[in-house]
Tab-separated table of C-alpha atoms in Angstrom:
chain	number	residue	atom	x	y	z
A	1	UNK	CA	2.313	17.200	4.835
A	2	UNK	CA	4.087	14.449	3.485
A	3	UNK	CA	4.714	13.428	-0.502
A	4	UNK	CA	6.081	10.643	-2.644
A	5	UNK	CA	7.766	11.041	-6.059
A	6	UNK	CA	8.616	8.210	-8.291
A	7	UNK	CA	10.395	9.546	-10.310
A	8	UNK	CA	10.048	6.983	-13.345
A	9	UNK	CA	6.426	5.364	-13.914
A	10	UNK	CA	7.900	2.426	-16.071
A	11	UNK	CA	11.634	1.062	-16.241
A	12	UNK	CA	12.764	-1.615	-18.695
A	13	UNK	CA	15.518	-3.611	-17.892
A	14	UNK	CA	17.354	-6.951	-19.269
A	15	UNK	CA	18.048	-9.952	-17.193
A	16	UNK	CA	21.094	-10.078	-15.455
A	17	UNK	CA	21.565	-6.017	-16.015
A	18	UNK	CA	21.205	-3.883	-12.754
A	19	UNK	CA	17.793	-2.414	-11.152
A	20	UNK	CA	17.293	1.218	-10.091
A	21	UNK	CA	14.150	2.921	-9.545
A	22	UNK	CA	13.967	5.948	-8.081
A	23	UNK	CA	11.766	7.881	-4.956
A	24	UNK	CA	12.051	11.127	-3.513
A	25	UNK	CA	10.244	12.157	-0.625
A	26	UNK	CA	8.812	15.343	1.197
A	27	UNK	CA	7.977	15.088	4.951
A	28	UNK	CA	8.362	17.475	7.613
A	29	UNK	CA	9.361	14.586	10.434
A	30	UNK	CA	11.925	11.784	10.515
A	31	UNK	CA	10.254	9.607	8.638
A	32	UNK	CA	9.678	6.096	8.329
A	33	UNK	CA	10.496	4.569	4.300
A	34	UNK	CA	9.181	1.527	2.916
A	35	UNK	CA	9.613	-0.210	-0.473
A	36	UNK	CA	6.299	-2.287	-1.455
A	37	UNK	CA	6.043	-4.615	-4.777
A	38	UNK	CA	3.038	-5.492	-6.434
A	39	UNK	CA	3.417	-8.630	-8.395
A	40	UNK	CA	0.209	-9.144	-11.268
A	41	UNK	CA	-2.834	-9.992	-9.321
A	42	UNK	CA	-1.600	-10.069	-6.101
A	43	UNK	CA	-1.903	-7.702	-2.979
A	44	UNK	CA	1.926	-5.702	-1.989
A	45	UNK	CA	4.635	-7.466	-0.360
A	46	UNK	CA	7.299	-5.198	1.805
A	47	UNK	CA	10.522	-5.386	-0.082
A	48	UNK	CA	12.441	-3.253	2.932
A	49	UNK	CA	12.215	-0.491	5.512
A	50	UNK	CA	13.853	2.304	6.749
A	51	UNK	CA	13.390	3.215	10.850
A	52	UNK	CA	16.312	5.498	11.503
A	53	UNK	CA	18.983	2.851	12.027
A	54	UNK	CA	21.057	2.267	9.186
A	55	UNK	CA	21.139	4.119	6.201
A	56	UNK	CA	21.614	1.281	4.248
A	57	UNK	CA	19.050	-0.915	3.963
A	58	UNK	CA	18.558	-4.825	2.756
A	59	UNK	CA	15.625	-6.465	1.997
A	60	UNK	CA	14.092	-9.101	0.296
A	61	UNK	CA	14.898	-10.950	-2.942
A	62	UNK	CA	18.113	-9.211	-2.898
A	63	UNK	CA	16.859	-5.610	-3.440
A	64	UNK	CA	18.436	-2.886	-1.300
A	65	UNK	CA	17.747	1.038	-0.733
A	66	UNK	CA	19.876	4.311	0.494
A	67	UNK	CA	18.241	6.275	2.956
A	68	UNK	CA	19.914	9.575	1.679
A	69	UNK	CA	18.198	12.656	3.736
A	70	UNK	CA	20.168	14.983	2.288
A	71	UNK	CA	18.817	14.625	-1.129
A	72	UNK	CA	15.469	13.386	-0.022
A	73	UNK	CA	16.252	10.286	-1.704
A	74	UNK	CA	14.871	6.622	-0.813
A	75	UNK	CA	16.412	4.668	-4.762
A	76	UNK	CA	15.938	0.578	-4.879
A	77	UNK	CA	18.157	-0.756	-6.147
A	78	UNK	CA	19.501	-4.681	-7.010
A	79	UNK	CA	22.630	-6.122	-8.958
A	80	UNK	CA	20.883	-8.433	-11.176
A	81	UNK	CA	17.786	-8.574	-12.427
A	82	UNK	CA	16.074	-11.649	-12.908
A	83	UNK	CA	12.863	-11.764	-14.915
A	84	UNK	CA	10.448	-13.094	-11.743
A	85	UNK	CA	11.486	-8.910	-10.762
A	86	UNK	CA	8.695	-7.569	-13.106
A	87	UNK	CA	6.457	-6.372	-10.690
A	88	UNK	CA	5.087	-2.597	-9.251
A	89	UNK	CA	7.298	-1.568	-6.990
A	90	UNK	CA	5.881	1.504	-4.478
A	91	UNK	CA	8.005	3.614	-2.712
A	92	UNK	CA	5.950	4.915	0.799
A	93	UNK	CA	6.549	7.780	3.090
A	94	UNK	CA	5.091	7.294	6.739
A	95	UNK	CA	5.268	9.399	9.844
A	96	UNK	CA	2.965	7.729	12.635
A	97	UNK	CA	-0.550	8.440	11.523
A	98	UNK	CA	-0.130	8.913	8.322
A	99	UNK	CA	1.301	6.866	5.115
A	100	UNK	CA	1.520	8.173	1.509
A	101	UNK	CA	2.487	6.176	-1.808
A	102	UNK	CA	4.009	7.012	-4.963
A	103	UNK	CA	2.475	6.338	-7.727
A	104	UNK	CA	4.520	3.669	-8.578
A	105	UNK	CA	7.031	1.986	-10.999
A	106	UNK	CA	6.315	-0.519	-13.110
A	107	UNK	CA	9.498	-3.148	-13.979
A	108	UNK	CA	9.759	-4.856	-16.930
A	109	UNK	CA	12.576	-7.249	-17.213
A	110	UNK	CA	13.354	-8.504	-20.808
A	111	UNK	CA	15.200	-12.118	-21.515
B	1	UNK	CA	-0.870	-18.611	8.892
B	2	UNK	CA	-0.605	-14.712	9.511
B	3	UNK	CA	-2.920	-12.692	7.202
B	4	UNK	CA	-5.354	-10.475	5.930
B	5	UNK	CA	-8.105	-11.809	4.247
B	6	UNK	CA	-10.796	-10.183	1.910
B	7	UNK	CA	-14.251	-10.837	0.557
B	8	UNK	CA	-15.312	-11.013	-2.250
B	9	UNK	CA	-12.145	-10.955	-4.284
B	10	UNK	CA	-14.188	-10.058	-7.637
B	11	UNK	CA	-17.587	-7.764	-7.988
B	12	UNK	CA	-19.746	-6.683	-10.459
B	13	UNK	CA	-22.655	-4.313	-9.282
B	14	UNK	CA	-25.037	-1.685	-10.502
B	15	UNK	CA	-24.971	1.991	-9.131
B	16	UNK	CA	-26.842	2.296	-5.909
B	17	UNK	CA	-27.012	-1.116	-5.031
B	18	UNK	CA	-25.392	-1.160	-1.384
B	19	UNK	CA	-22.592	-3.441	-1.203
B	20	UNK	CA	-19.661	-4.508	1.641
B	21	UNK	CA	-16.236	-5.665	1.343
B	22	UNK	CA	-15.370	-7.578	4.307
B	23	UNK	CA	-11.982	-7.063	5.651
B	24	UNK	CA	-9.977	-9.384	8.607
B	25	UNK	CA	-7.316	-10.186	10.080
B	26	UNK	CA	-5.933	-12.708	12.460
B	27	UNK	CA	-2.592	-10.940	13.881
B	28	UNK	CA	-4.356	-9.116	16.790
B	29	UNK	CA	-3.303	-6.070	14.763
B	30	UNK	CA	-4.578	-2.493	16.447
B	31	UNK	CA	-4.328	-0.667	13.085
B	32	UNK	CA	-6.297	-1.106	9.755
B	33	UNK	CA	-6.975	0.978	6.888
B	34	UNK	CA	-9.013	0.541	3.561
B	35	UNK	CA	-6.741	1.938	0.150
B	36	UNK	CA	-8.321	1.926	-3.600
B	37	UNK	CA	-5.560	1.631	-6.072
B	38	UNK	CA	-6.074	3.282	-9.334
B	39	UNK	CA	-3.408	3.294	-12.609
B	40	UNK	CA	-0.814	6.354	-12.254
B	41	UNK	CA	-2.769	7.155	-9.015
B	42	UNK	CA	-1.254	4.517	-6.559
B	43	UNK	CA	-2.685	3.441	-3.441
B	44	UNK	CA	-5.220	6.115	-2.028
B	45	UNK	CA	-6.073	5.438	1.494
B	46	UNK	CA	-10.174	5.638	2.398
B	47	UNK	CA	-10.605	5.162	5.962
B	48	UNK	CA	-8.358	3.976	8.690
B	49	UNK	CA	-9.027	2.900	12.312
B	50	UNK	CA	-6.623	2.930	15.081
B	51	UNK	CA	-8.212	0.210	16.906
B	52	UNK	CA	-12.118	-0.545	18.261
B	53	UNK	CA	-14.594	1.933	17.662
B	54	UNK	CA	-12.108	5.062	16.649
B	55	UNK	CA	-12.071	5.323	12.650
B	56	UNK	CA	-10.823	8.605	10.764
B	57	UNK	CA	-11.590	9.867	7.361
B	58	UNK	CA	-8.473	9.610	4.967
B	59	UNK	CA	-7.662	11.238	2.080
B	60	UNK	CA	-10.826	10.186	-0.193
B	61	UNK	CA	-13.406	8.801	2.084
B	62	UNK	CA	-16.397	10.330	0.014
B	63	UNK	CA	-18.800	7.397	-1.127
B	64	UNK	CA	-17.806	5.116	1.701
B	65	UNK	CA	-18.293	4.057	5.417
B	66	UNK	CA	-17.037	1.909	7.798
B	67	UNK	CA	-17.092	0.086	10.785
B	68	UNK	CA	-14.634	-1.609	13.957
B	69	UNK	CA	-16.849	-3.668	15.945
B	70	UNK	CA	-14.798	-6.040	16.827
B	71	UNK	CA	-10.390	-5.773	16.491
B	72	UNK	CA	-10.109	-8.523	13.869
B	73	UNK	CA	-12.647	-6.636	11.577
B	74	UNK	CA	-12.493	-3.643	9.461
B	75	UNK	CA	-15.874	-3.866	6.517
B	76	UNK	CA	-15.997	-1.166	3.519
B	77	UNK	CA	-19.657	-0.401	3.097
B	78	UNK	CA	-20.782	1.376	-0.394
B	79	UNK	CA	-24.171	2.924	0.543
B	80	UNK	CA	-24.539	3.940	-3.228
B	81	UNK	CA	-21.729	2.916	-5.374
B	82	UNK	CA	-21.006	5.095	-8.580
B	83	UNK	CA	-19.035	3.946	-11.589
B	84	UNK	CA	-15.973	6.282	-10.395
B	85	UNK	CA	-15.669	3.836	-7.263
B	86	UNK	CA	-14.730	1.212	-9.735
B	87	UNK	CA	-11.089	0.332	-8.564
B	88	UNK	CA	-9.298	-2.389	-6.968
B	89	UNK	CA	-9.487	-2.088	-2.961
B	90	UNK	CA	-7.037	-3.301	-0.368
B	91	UNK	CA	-7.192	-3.806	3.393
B	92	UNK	CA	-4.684	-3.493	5.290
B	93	UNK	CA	-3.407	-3.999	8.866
B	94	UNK	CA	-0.650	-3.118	11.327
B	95	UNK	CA	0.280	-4.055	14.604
B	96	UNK	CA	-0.523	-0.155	15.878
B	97	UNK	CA	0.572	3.089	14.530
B	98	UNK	CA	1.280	3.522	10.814
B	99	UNK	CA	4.808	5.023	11.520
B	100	UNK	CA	7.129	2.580	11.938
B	101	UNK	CA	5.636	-0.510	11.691
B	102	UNK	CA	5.055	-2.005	8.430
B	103	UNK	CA	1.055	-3.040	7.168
B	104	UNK	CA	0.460	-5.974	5.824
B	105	UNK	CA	-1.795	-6.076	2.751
B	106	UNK	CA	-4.679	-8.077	1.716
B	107	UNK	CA	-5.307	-9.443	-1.698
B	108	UNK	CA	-7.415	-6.773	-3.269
B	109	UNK	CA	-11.059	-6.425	-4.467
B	110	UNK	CA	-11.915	-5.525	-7.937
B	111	UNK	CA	-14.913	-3.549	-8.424
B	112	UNK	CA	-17.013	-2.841	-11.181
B	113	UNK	CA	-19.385	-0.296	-10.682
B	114	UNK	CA	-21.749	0.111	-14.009
């Protein structure tokens, strides 16, 4: 069985500061990592994803996250916040049939 | 434009009164799957279907049904909604298994069940 951990339910950053919010995972396959955000009222966007291929991975908007299997670790991360960032951001474990989300992390980015 | 689309966006509707949430999309997408999002819960998925006529149960299909006629459509049918199926719902689709491939969301439906 597969699990998602988010491991902070609401982070509070200032503009300009850096962004981390955190995921750990549980699966008993190679899984497949995503990083959804939720902006007010609207449906989820993918941020990024990790296949397999690099452990590094860049997505949108200038976010990035670490695959990091050794800790079971999947953080987002970006440089600079900027204050359209305040969103839900979901961190989502997937093997093929079957795709589990945190509970998600809410951003708030003060001026 | 690439999407999922669903209908209605907003409902209000007394228990028992049988209601469907219309889900499609126009990517020629094999996968699709129905979520309810609720606060410190995240996204729950209800039913999924890996492509015409094959559904499965997910991990809180009590309350609900659903259909794949046809590859572009996936509806959510409440036989007899309940106030605890007040949520917000969202369709989703994929271009076939869940793995690797990303889903693309739809918009959401709030319901209010009273």
């Amino acid at each position: 069985a597969q699990s998602v951990t988010q491991l902070d339910s609401h982070v509070s950053v200032s503009e300009g500061t850096p962004v981390l919010l955190r995921c750990n995972y549980s699966s008993s396959y190679s899984p497949s990592l995503f990083w959804y955000v939720q902006h007010p009222n609207k449906g989820l966007q993918l941020l990024l994803k990790y296949t397999s291929a690099a452990t590094l991975v860049k997505g949108i908007n200038g976010f990035e996250a670490e695959f990091k299997k050794s800790e079971t670790s999947f953080h987002l991360t970006k440089p600079s916040a900027h204050m359209s960032d305040a969103a839900e951001y979901f961190c989502v474990v997937s093997d093929r049939v079957d795709m589990r989300f945190g509970a998600g992390t809410r951003l708030t980015v003060k001026p | 434009e690439a999407q999922v689309t669903q209908n209605p966006r907003y409902l209000i509707t007394v228990t028992g009164k049988k209601l469907t949430v219309t889900c499609s999309q126009n990517m020629n997408h094999e996968y699709m799957s129905w979520y309810r999002q609720d606060p410190g819960l995240g996204l729950r998925q209800i039913y999924y279907s890996m492509n015409v006529e094959v559904t499965d149960k997910g991990d809180v299909p009590e309350g609900y049904k659903v259909s794949r006629k046809e590859k572009r459509n996936f509806p959510l049918i409440l036989e007899s909604p309940s106030p605890n199926q007040t949520s917000l719902y969202f369709c989703a689709s994929s271009l076939s298994l869940a793995g690797v491939l990303e889903q693309y969301f739809g918009p959401g439906t709030r319901l209010t069940v009273t």
